Amino acid sequence: MRGYCPIPVRATFYPLLSLAYLNLVELRRLLQSRPGEAALIGSATDADGPIGSRREELLIDVEENVGKLNGAFGVKNRKQEDGSTSIEVDEVVLSRTLSLPKGRMLLSRVIDEGILPHPSACHVLPAAIQIILKSCVTTMNLDVSVAPPPGEDRLLRSLTGLVRTVRPRIDPPNVVRCLSNVNCSKKDIGDSQLSIRDILTGKRTLMELLHAVLSLGGEVCVGGALEKEWKAKEADFLGMLSGV
């Protein structure tokens, strides 16, 4: 059944994912080391010899461990007929990962440290906003005084940092998706007898993230091919804020 995660898998999920993260940290250190600083690299006298072959081995390990991280966050790379690669995010998988405190903490960490590839992070961002927004609605429905799920605020701050990063920047289509996913939550928010204003008032970190998205959209979408779509999404969002 899609989305089903048996207890044994949940019990072993984080250790395996954490190992992939630690592997990538070490691999990055080795790849950035000068030849004389890492005994594993070998001799620098021959680019096609030990140093060249070792680097290729390390890059293969990087690809393998990045694949594990991508898989845990629902990121899928698909080859197109023209040879290009498109990225999709399975929101069921991402939601399952972010339902775990350690999953939220790990996504925050790999974004902050640049371990998760930038294209993957860009595509995870819109889906993560929608998932967290639903979590906020659920939490506020239970009790406005209930503390947020552990790691949620840290993840929101990491996502805000990603949006504010100038180089590399988030691509315009994913900026539009961020606002689109917020607007798509209008019915769920209304059914809960709340408003987007209520949620943002009680969730400063989410408000800061959406403010960063709006600011970035005004910079990268206006004046481009997505200007009309962006302005429509922006108007819908502002309408939600004003209670229209």
Coordinates of N, CA and C in Angstrom, one line a residue:
M1 N 0.8 -1.2 0.0 CA 0.0 0.0 0.0 C 0.9 1.2 0.0
R2 N 0.6 2.2 -0.8 CA 1.4 3.4 -1.0 C 1.4 4.2 0.3
G3 N 2.6 4.6 0.8 CA 2.6 5.4 1.9 C 2.8 4.6 3.2
Y4 N 2.6 3.3 3.1 CA 2.7 2.5 4.3 C 4.1 2.3 4.7
C5 N 4.4 2.5 6.0 CA 5.8 2.3 6.5 C 5.8 1.5 7.8
P6 N 6.1 0.2 7.7 CA 6.0 -0.7 8.8 C 7.0 -0.3 9.9
I7 N 6.7 -0.6 11.1 CA 7.5 -0.2 12.3 C 9.0 -0.6 12.1
P8 N 9.4 -1.8 11.7 CA 10.8 -2.1 11.5 C 11.5 -1.1 10.6
V9 N 10.8 -0.7 9.5 CA 11.5 0.2 8.6 C 11.7 1.6 9.2
R10 N 10.7 2.1 10.0 CA 10.8 3.3 10.7 C 11.9 3.3 11.7
A11 N 12.1 2.1 12.3 CA 13.1 2.0 13.3 C 14.5 2.1 12.8
T12 N 14.7 1.6 11.5 CA 16.0 1.6 10.9 C 16.2 2.7 9.9
F13 N 15.1 3.5 9.6 CA 15.2 4.5 8.6 C 16.2 5.6 8.9
Y14 N 16.1 6.2 10.1 CA 17.0 7.3 10.4 C 18.5 6.9 10.4
P15 N 18.9 5.8 11.1 CA 20.3 5.4 11.1 C 20.9 5.3 9.7
L16 N 20.1 4.7 8.8 CA 20.6 4.5 7.4 C 20.8 5.8 6.7
L17 N 19.8 6.7 6.9 CA 19.8 8.0 6.3 C 20.9 8.9 6.9
S18 N 21.1 8.8 8.2 CA 22.1 9.5 8.9 C 23.5 9.1 8.4
L19 N 23.7 7.8 8.1 CA 24.9 7.2 7.6 C 25.2 7.8 6.2
A20 N 24.2 7.9 5.4 CA 24.4 8.5 4.1 C 24.9 10.0 4.2
Y21 N 24.3 10.7 5.1 CA 24.7 12.1 5.4 C 26.1 12.2 5.8
L22 N 26.5 11.3 6.8 CA 27.9 11.4 7.3 C 28.9 11.0 6.2
N23 N 28.5 10.0 5.4 CA 29.3 9.6 4.3 C 29.6 10.8 3.3
L24 N 28.5 11.5 3.1 CA 28.7 12.7 2.1 C 29.6 13.8 2.7
V25 N 29.4 14.0 4.0 CA 30.3 15.0 4.7 C 31.8 14.6 4.5
E26 N 32.1 13.3 4.8 CA 33.4 12.8 4.7 C 33.9 12.8 3.2
L27 N 33.0 12.4 2.3 CA 33.4 12.4 0.9 C 33.7 13.8 0.4
R28 N 33.0 14.8 0.9 CA 33.2 16.2 0.5 C 34.6 16.6 1.0
R29 N 34.9 16.2 2.3 CA 36.2 16.6 2.8 C 37.3 16.0 2.0
L30 N 37.2 14.7 1.6 CA 38.2 14.1 0.8 C 38.4 14.7 -0.5
L31 N 37.3 15.1 -1.2 CA 37.4 15.7 -2.5 C 37.9 17.1 -2.5
Q32 N 37.7 17.8 -1.4 CA 38.3 19.1 -1.2 C 39.7 19.2 -0.7
S33 N 40.2 18.0 -0.2 CA 41.5 18.0 0.3 C 42.6 18.1 -0.8
R34 N 43.7 18.8 -0.4 CA 44.8 18.8 -1.4 C 45.5 17.4 -1.3
P35 N 46.1 17.0 -2.4 CA 46.7 15.6 -2.5 C 47.5 15.3 -1.3
G36 N 48.3 16.2 -0.8 CA 49.2 15.9 0.3 C 48.5 15.7 1.7
E37 N 47.2 16.1 1.8 CA 46.5 16.1 3.0 C 45.7 14.9 3.2
A38 N 45.5 14.1 2.2 CA 44.6 12.9 2.4 C 45.4 11.7 1.8
A39 N 45.8 10.8 2.7 CA 46.6 9.7 2.3 C 45.8 8.8 1.3
L40 N 44.5 8.8 1.4 CA 43.7 8.0 0.5 C 43.7 8.4 -1.0
I41 N 44.1 9.7 -1.2 CA 44.0 10.3 -2.5 C 45.1 9.7 -3.4
G42 N 46.3 9.4 -2.8 CA 47.4 8.9 -3.6 C 48.3 9.9 -4.1
S43 N 49.1 9.6 -5.2 CA 50.1 10.5 -5.7 C 49.5 11.5 -6.6
A44 N 50.0 12.7 -6.6 CA 49.5 13.8 -7.4 C 50.4 13.9 -8.7
T45 N 51.3 13.0 -8.9 CA 52.2 13.1 -10.1 C 51.5 12.6 -11.3
D46 N 50.4 11.9 -11.3 CA 49.8 11.4 -12.5 C 48.3 11.5 -12.4
A47 N 47.8 12.4 -13.1 CA 46.3 12.6 -13.1 C 45.5 11.4 -13.5
D48 N 46.1 10.5 -14.3 CA 45.4 9.3 -14.7 C 45.8 8.1 -13.8
G49 N 46.6 8.4 -12.8 CA 47.0 7.3 -11.9 C 46.2 7.2 -10.7
P50 N 46.8 7.0 -9.5 CA 46.1 6.8 -8.3 C 45.2 8.0 -7.9
I51 N 45.6 9.2 -8.1 CA 44.7 10.3 -7.8 C 43.5 10.4 -8.6
G52 N 43.7 10.2 -9.9 CA 42.5 10.2 -10.9 C 41.5 9.1 -10.6
S53 N 42.0 7.9 -10.4 CA 41.1 6.8 -10.2 C 40.5 6.9 -8.9
R54 N 41.2 7.4 -7.9 CA 40.6 7.5 -6.5 C 39.5 8.5 -6.5
R55 N 39.7 9.6 -7.3 CA 38.6 10.7 -7.4 C 37.4 10.1 -8.0
E56 N 37.6 9.3 -9.0 CA 36.4 8.7 -9.7 C 35.6 7.8 -8.7
E57 N 36.4 7.0 -7.9 CA 35.7 6.2 -6.9 C 34.9 7.0 -5.9
L58 N 35.5 8.1 -5.5 CA 34.8 9.0 -4.5 C 33.6 9.6 -5.1
L59 N 33.6 10.0 -6.4 CA 32.5 10.5 -7.0 C 31.3 9.5 -7.2
I60 N 31.7 8.3 -7.4 CA 30.7 7.2 -7.5 C 30.0 7.0 -6.1
D61 N 30.8 7.1 -5.1 CA 30.3 7.0 -3.7 C 29.3 8.2 -3.4
V62 N 29.7 9.4 -3.9 CA 28.9 10.6 -3.7 C 27.5 10.4 -4.4
E63 N 27.6 9.9 -5.6 CA 26.3 9.7 -6.4 C 25.4 8.7 -5.6
E64 N 26.0 7.6 -5.1 CA 25.2 6.6 -4.4 C 24.6 7.2 -3.2
N65 N 25.3 7.9 -2.4 CA 24.8 8.5 -1.1 C 23.8 9.6 -1.4
V66 N 24.0 10.4 -2.4 CA 23.1 11.4 -2.8 C 21.7 10.8 -3.2
G67 N 21.8 9.7 -3.9 CA 20.6 8.9 -4.3 C 19.8 8.5 -3.1
K68 N 20.5 8.1 -2.0 CA 19.8 7.7 -0.8 C 19.1 8.8 -0.2
L69 N 19.7 10.0 -0.1 CA 19.1 11.2 0.4 C 17.9 11.6 -0.4
N70 N 18.1 11.7 -1.7 CA 17.0 12.0 -2.6 C 15.8 11.1 -2.4
G71 N 16.1 9.8 -2.3 CA 15.0 8.8 -2.2 C 14.2 9.0 -0.9
A72 N 14.9 9.4 0.2 CA 14.3 9.6 1.5 C 13.4 10.8 1.5
F73 N 13.7 11.8 0.7 CA 12.9 13.0 0.6 C 12.0 13.0 -0.6
G74 N 11.9 11.9 -1.3 CA 10.9 11.7 -2.4 C 11.3 12.3 -3.7
V75 N 12.6 12.6 -3.8 CA 13.1 13.3 -5.1 C 13.4 12.2 -6.1
K76 N 12.9 12.3 -7.3 CA 13.1 11.4 -8.4 C 13.6 12.1 -9.6
N77 N 14.7 11.6 -10.2 CA 15.2 12.2 -11.4 C 14.8 11.3 -12.6
R78 N 14.1 12.0 -13.5 CA 13.5 11.2 -14.6 C 14.2 11.7 -16.0
K79 N 14.6 10.8 -16.8 CA 15.2 11.1 -18.1 C 14.0 11.3 -19.1
Q80 N 14.2 12.5 -19.8 CA 13.2 12.8 -20.8 C 13.6 12.3 -22.2
E81 N 12.7 12.3 -23.1 CA 13.0 11.8 -24.5 C 14.1 12.6 -25.1
D82 N 14.2 13.9 -24.8 CA 15.2 14.7 -25.4 C 16.6 14.6 -24.7
G83 N 16.6 13.7 -23.7 CA 17.9 13.4 -23.0 C 18.1 14.3 -21.8
S84 N 17.2 15.2 -21.6 CA 17.3 16.1 -20.4 C 16.7 15.3 -19.2
T85 N 17.0 15.9 -18.0 CA 16.5 15.2 -16.8 C 15.5 16.2 -16.1
S86 N 14.4 15.6 -15.7 CA 13.4 16.4 -14.9 C 13.4 15.8 -13.5
I87 N 13.0 16.7 -12.5 CA 13.0 16.3 -11.1 C 11.5 16.4 -10.7
E88 N 11.1 15.3 -10.0 CA 9.8 15.2 -9.4 C 9.9 14.9 -7.9
V89 N 8.9 15.3 -7.1 CA 9.0 15.0 -5.7 C 7.7 14.2 -5.3
D90 N 7.9 13.0 -4.8 CA 6.8 12.2 -4.3 C 6.4 12.8 -2.9
E91 N 5.3 13.5 -2.9 CA 4.9 14.2 -1.6 C 4.5 13.2 -0.5
V92 N 4.1 12.0 -0.9 CA 3.8 11.0 0.1 C 5.0 10.6 0.9
V93 N 6.1 10.3 0.1 CA 7.4 9.9 0.7 C 7.9 11.1 1.5
L94 N 7.9 12.3 1.0 CA 8.4 13.4 1.7 C 7.6 13.7 3.0
S95 N 6.3 13.6 2.9 CA 5.5 13.8 4.1 C 5.8 12.7 5.2
R96 N 6.0 11.5 4.8 CA 6.4 10.4 5.7 C 7.7 10.7 6.4
T97 N 8.6 11.2 5.7 CA 9.9 11.6 6.2 C 9.8 12.7 7.2
L98 N 9.1 13.8 6.8 CA 8.9 14.9 7.7 C 8.0 14.7 8.8
S99 N 7.3 13.6 8.9 CA 6.5 13.2 10.0 C 7.3 12.8 11.2
L100 N 8.6 12.5 10.9 CA 9.6 12.1 12.0 C 10.4 13.3 12.4
P101 N 10.6 13.6 13.7 CA 11.4 14.7 14.2 C 12.8 14.6 13.6
K102 N 13.4 13.4 13.5 CA 14.7 13.3 13.0 C 14.8 13.5 11.5
G103 N 13.7 13.2 10.8 CA 13.6 13.5 9.4 C 13.6 15.0 9.1
R104 N 12.9 15.7 9.9 CA 12.8 17.2 9.8 C 14.2 17.8 10.1
M105 N 14.9 17.3 11.2 CA 16.2 17.8 11.5 C 17.2 17.5 10.5
L106 N 17.1 16.3 9.9 CA 18.1 15.9 8.8 C 17.9 16.8 7.6
L107 N 16.7 17.0 7.2 CA 16.5 17.8 6.0 C 17.0 19.3 6.3
S108 N 16.8 19.8 7.5 CA 17.3 21.1 7.8 C 18.8 21.1 7.7
R109 N 19.4 20.0 8.2 CA 20.9 20.0 8.2 C 21.5 19.9 6.8
V110 N 20.9 19.0 6.0 CA 21.5 18.8 4.6 C 21.3 20.1 3.8
I111 N 20.2 20.9 4.1 CA 20.0 22.1 3.3 C 21.0 23.2 3.8
D112 N 21.2 23.3 5.1 CA 22.1 24.3 5.7 C 23.5 24.1 5.2
E113 N 23.9 22.8 5.2 CA 25.3 22.5 4.9 C 25.5 22.3 3.4
G114 N 24.5 22.4 2.6 CA 24.6 22.2 1.1 C 24.9 20.8 0.7
I115 N 24.5 19.8 1.6 CA 24.8 18.4 1.2 C 23.7 17.9 0.2
L116 N 22.5 18.4 0.4 CA 21.4 18.0 -0.6 C 21.7 18.9 -1.8
P117 N 21.8 18.3 -3.0 CA 22.0 19.0 -4.3 C 21.0 20.2 -4.4
H118 N 21.4 21.3 -4.9 CA 20.6 22.5 -5.0 C 19.3 22.2 -5.8
P119 N 19.4 21.6 -7.0 CA 18.1 21.3 -7.7 C 17.1 20.5 -6.9
S120 N 17.6 19.5 -6.1 CA 16.8 18.7 -5.3 C 16.1 19.6 -4.2
A121 N 16.9 20.4 -3.6 CA 16.4 21.3 -2.5 C 15.3 22.2 -3.1
C122 N 15.5 22.7 -4.3 CA 14.6 23.7 -4.9 C 13.2 23.0 -5.1
H123 N 13.2 21.7 -5.5 CA 12.0 21.0 -5.8 C 11.3 20.5 -4.5
V124 N 12.1 20.3 -3.5 CA 11.6 19.8 -2.2 C 10.8 21.0 -1.5
L125 N 11.4 22.2 -1.7 CA 10.8 23.4 -1.0 C 9.3 23.6 -1.1
P126 N 8.7 23.6 -2.3 CA 7.3 23.9 -2.4 C 6.5 22.8 -1.7
A127 N 6.9 21.5 -1.9 CA 6.2 20.4 -1.2 C 6.3 20.5 0.3
A128 N 7.5 20.9 0.8 CA 7.7 21.0 2.2 C 6.8 22.1 2.8
I129 N 6.7 23.2 2.1 CA 5.8 24.3 2.6 C 4.4 23.8 2.7
Q130 N 3.9 23.1 1.8 CA 2.5 22.6 1.9 C 2.4 21.6 3.0
I131 N 3.3 20.7 3.2 CA 3.3 19.7 4.3 C 3.3 20.4 5.6
I132 N 4.2 21.4 5.8 CA 4.3 22.1 7.1 C 3.1 22.9 7.3
L133 N 2.5 23.5 6.3 CA 1.3 24.3 6.5 C 0.2 23.4 7.0
K134 N 0.0 22.2 6.4 CA -1.0 21.3 6.9 C -0.7 20.9 8.4
S135 N 0.6 20.8 8.7 CA 0.9 20.4 10.1 C 0.5 21.6 11.1
C136 N 0.7 22.8 10.6 CA 0.4 24.0 11.4 C -1.1 24.0 11.7
V137 N -1.9 23.7 10.6 CA -3.4 23.7 10.8 C -3.8 22.7 11.8
T138 N -3.2 21.5 11.7 CA -3.5 20.4 12.6 C -3.2 20.8 14.1
T139 N -2.0 21.4 14.2 CA -1.5 21.8 15.6 C -2.4 22.8 16.2
M140 N -2.8 23.8 15.4 CA -3.6 24.9 15.9 C -5.0 24.5 16.2
N141 N -5.5 23.5 15.5 CA -6.8 22.9 15.7 C -6.8 22.2 17.1
L142 N -5.7 21.6 17.4 CA -5.7 20.9 18.7 C -5.7 21.9 19.9
D143 N -4.8 22.8 19.8 CA -4.7 23.8 20.9 C -3.6 24.8 20.4
V144 N -4.0 26.1 20.4 CA -3.1 27.1 20.0 C -1.8 27.2 20.8
S145 N -1.9 26.7 22.0 CA -0.8 26.8 22.9 C 0.2 25.5 22.8
V146 N -0.2 24.6 22.0 CA 0.6 23.4 21.8 C 1.9 23.8 21.1
A147 N 3.0 23.2 21.6 CA 4.3 23.5 21.0 C 4.4 22.9 19.6
P148 N 5.1 23.5 18.7 CA 5.2 22.9 17.3 C 6.0 21.6 17.4
P149 N 5.8 20.7 16.4 CA 6.6 19.5 16.4 C 8.1 19.7 16.4
P150 N 8.8 18.9 17.1 CA 10.3 19.2 17.3 C 10.9 19.2 15.9
G151 N 11.7 20.2 15.7 CA 12.5 20.4 14.5 C 11.8 21.2 13.4
E152 N 10.5 21.5 13.6 CA 9.8 22.1 12.5 C 10.2 23.6 12.3
D153 N 10.4 24.3 13.4 CA 10.9 25.7 13.3 C 12.3 25.8 12.7
R154 N 13.1 24.8 13.1 CA 14.5 24.8 12.6 C 14.4 24.6 11.1
L155 N 13.6 23.6 10.6 CA 13.4 23.4 9.2 C 12.9 24.6 8.5
L156 N 12.0 25.3 9.0 CA 11.4 26.5 8.4 C 12.5 27.5 8.2
R157 N 13.4 27.7 9.2 CA 14.5 28.7 9.1 C 15.5 28.2 8.1
S158 N 15.7 26.9 7.9 CA 16.6 26.4 6.9 C 16.0 26.7 5.5
L159 N 14.7 26.5 5.4 CA 14.1 26.7 4.1 C 14.1 28.2 3.7
T160 N 13.9 29.1 4.8 CA 14.0 30.5 4.5 C 15.4 30.9 4.1
G161 N 16.4 30.3 4.7 CA 17.8 30.5 4.3 C 18.0 30.1 2.8
L162 N 17.4 29.0 2.4 CA 17.5 28.6 1.0 C 16.9 29.6 0.1
V163 N 15.8 30.1 0.4 CA 15.1 31.1 -0.4 C 15.9 32.4 -0.5
R164 N 16.6 32.7 0.5 CA 17.3 34.0 0.6 C 18.7 33.9 -0.1
T165 N 19.1 32.6 -0.4 CA 20.4 32.4 -0.9 C 20.5 33.0 -2.4
V166 N 21.5 33.8 -2.6 CA 21.6 34.5 -3.9 C 22.2 33.7 -5.0
R167 N 23.3 33.0 -4.6 CA 23.9 32.1 -5.6 C 24.2 30.7 -4.9
P168 N 23.6 29.7 -5.5 CA 22.6 29.7 -6.6 C 21.2 30.0 -6.1
R169 N 20.4 30.6 -6.9 CA 19.1 31.0 -6.5 C 18.1 29.9 -6.9
I170 N 16.9 30.0 -6.3 CA 15.8 29.1 -6.6 C 15.3 29.5 -8.0
D171 N 15.0 28.5 -8.8 CA 14.5 28.8 -10.1 C 13.1 29.3 -10.1
P172 N 12.7 30.2 -11.0 CA 11.3 30.8 -10.9 C 10.2 29.8 -10.9
P173 N 10.2 28.7 -11.7 CA 9.0 27.8 -11.6 C 8.8 27.2 -10.2
N174 N 9.8 27.0 -9.4 CA 9.7 26.5 -8.0 C 9.2 27.6 -7.1
V175 N 9.6 28.8 -7.4 CA 9.1 29.9 -6.6 C 7.6 30.1 -6.8
V176 N 7.1 29.9 -8.0 CA 5.7 30.0 -8.3 C 5.0 28.8 -7.6
R177 N 5.6 27.6 -7.6 CA 5.0 26.4 -7.0 C 4.8 26.6 -5.5
C178 N 5.7 27.4 -4.9 CA 5.6 27.6 -3.4 C 4.3 28.3 -3.1
L179 N 4.0 29.4 -3.8 CA 2.8 30.2 -3.6 C 1.6 29.4 -4.0
S180 N 1.7 28.7 -5.1 CA 0.6 27.8 -5.6 C 0.2 26.8 -4.5
N181 N 1.2 26.2 -3.8 CA 0.9 25.2 -2.8 C 0.2 25.8 -1.6
V182 N 0.6 27.0 -1.3 CA -0.1 27.7 -0.2 C -1.5 28.0 -0.5
N183 N -1.7 28.5 -1.7 CA -3.1 28.8 -2.2 C -4.0 27.6 -2.3
C184 N -3.4 26.4 -2.6 CA -4.1 25.2 -2.7 C -4.6 24.7 -1.3
S185 N -4.0 25.3 -0.3 CA -4.4 24.9 1.1 C -5.6 25.7 1.6
K186 N -6.1 26.6 0.8 CA -7.2 27.5 1.3 C -8.4 26.7 1.8
K187 N -8.8 25.6 1.1 CA -10.0 24.9 1.6 C -9.7 24.2 2.9
D188 N -8.5 23.6 3.1 CA -8.2 22.9 4.3 C -8.2 23.9 5.5
I189 N -7.6 25.1 5.2 CA -7.6 26.1 6.2 C -9.0 26.6 6.6
G190 N -9.8 26.8 5.6 CA -11.2 27.3 5.8 C -12.0 26.2 6.6
D191 N -11.8 25.0 6.2 CA -12.6 23.9 6.9 C -12.2 23.8 8.4
S192 N -11.0 24.3 8.7 CA -10.6 24.2 10.1 C -11.0 25.4 10.9
Q193 N -11.8 26.3 10.3 CA -12.3 27.5 10.9 C -11.2 28.4 11.3
L194 N -10.1 28.3 10.5 CA -9.0 29.2 10.7 C -8.8 30.1 9.5
S195 N -7.9 31.0 9.5 CA -7.5 31.8 8.3 C -6.0 31.8 8.2
I196 N -5.5 32.1 7.0 CA -4.1 32.1 6.8 C -3.4 33.1 7.7
R197 N -4.2 34.2 8.0 CA -3.7 35.2 8.9 C -3.5 34.6 10.3
D198 N -4.5 33.8 10.8 CA -4.3 33.2 12.1 C -3.1 32.3 12.2
I199 N -2.9 31.6 11.1 CA -1.7 30.6 11.1 C -0.4 31.4 11.2
L200 N -0.3 32.4 10.3 CA 1.0 33.1 10.2 C 1.2 34.0 11.5
T201 N 0.1 34.4 12.1 CA 0.3 35.2 13.4 C 0.9 34.3 14.5
G202 N 0.5 33.0 14.4 CA 0.9 32.1 15.5 C 2.2 31.3 15.1
K203 N 2.7 31.6 13.8 CA 3.8 30.8 13.3 C 4.8 31.8 12.6
R204 N 5.6 32.5 13.4 CA 6.5 33.5 12.9 C 7.5 32.9 11.8
T205 N 8.0 31.7 12.1 CA 9.0 31.2 11.2 C 8.4 30.9 9.8
L206 N 7.1 30.5 9.8 CA 6.4 30.3 8.5 C 6.1 31.6 7.8
M207 N 5.8 32.6 8.6 CA 5.5 33.9 8.0 C 6.8 34.5 7.4
E208 N 7.9 34.3 8.0 CA 9.2 34.8 7.5 C 9.5 34.0 6.2
L209 N 9.2 32.7 6.1 CA 9.5 32.0 4.9 C 8.6 32.5 3.8
L210 N 7.4 32.7 4.0 CA 6.5 33.1 2.9 C 6.8 34.5 2.5
H211 N 7.2 35.4 3.4 CA 7.7 36.7 3.1 C 8.9 36.7 2.2
A212 N 9.8 35.7 2.5 CA 11.0 35.6 1.6 C 10.6 35.1 0.2
V213 N 9.6 34.2 0.2 CA 9.2 33.7 -1.1 C 8.5 34.8 -2.0
L214 N 7.7 35.7 -1.3 CA 7.1 36.8 -2.0 C 8.1 37.8 -2.5
S215 N 9.1 38.0 -1.7 CA 10.2 39.0 -2.1 C 11.0 38.4 -3.3
L216 N 11.3 37.1 -3.2 CA 12.1 36.5 -4.3 C 11.3 36.4 -5.6
G217 N 10.0 36.1 -5.5 CA 9.1 36.1 -6.6 C 9.1 37.4 -7.4
G218 N 9.1 38.5 -6.6 CA 9.1 39.8 -7.2 C 10.3 40.1 -7.9
E219 N 11.4 39.4 -7.6 CA 12.7 39.7 -8.2 C 12.9 38.8 -9.5
V220 N 12.6 37.5 -9.3 CA 12.9 36.5 -10.4 C 11.8 36.2 -11.3
C221 N 10.5 36.5 -10.9 CA 9.4 36.1 -11.8 C 8.9 37.3 -12.6
V222 N 8.8 38.5 -11.9 CA 8.4 39.7 -12.6 C 9.4 40.1 -13.7
G223 N 8.8 40.3 -14.9 CA 9.7 40.7 -16.0 C 10.1 39.5 -16.8
G224 N 9.7 38.3 -16.4 CA 10.0 37.1 -17.1 C 8.8 36.4 -17.7
A225 N 9.0 35.1 -18.1 CA 7.9 34.4 -18.8 C 6.8 34.0 -17.8
L226 N 7.1 34.0 -16.5 CA 6.1 33.6 -15.5 C 5.5 34.7 -14.8
E227 N 5.7 36.0 -15.3 CA 5.2 37.1 -14.6 C 3.7 37.1 -14.4
K228 N 2.9 36.8 -15.5 CA 1.5 36.8 -15.4 C 1.0 35.7 -14.4
E229 N 1.6 34.5 -14.4 CA 1.2 33.5 -13.5 C 1.5 33.8 -12.1
W230 N 2.7 34.4 -11.9 CA 3.1 34.8 -10.5 C 2.2 35.9 -10.0
K231 N 1.9 36.9 -10.7 CA 1.0 37.9 -10.2 C -0.4 37.4 -9.9
A232 N -0.9 36.4 -10.7 CA -2.2 35.8 -10.3 C -2.1 35.1 -9.0
K233 N -1.0 34.3 -8.8 CA -0.9 33.5 -7.6 C -0.7 34.5 -6.4
E234 N 0.0 35.6 -6.6 CA 0.3 36.6 -5.6 C -1.0 37.2 -5.2
A235 N -1.9 37.6 -6.2 CA -3.2 38.2 -5.9 C -4.1 37.2 -5.1
D236 N -4.0 36.0 -5.4 CA -4.8 35.0 -4.7 C -4.4 34.9 -3.2
F237 N -3.1 34.9 -3.0 CA -2.5 34.8 -1.7 C -2.9 36.0 -0.9
L238 N -2.7 37.2 -1.5 CA -3.1 38.4 -0.8 C -4.5 38.5 -0.4
G239 N -5.4 37.9 -1.3 CA -6.8 37.8 -1.1 C -7.1 36.9 0.2
M240 N -6.3 35.8 0.3 CA -6.4 34.9 1.5 C -6.1 35.7 2.7
L241 N -5.0 36.5 2.6 CA -4.6 37.3 3.8 C -5.7 38.3 4.3
S242 N -6.3 38.9 3.3 CA -7.3 39.9 3.6 C -8.7 39.3 3.9
G243 N -8.8 37.9 3.8 CA -10.0 37.3 4.1 C -11.0 37.2 3.0
V244 N -10.6 37.5 1.8 CA -11.5 37.5 0.6 C -11.8 36.0 0.2

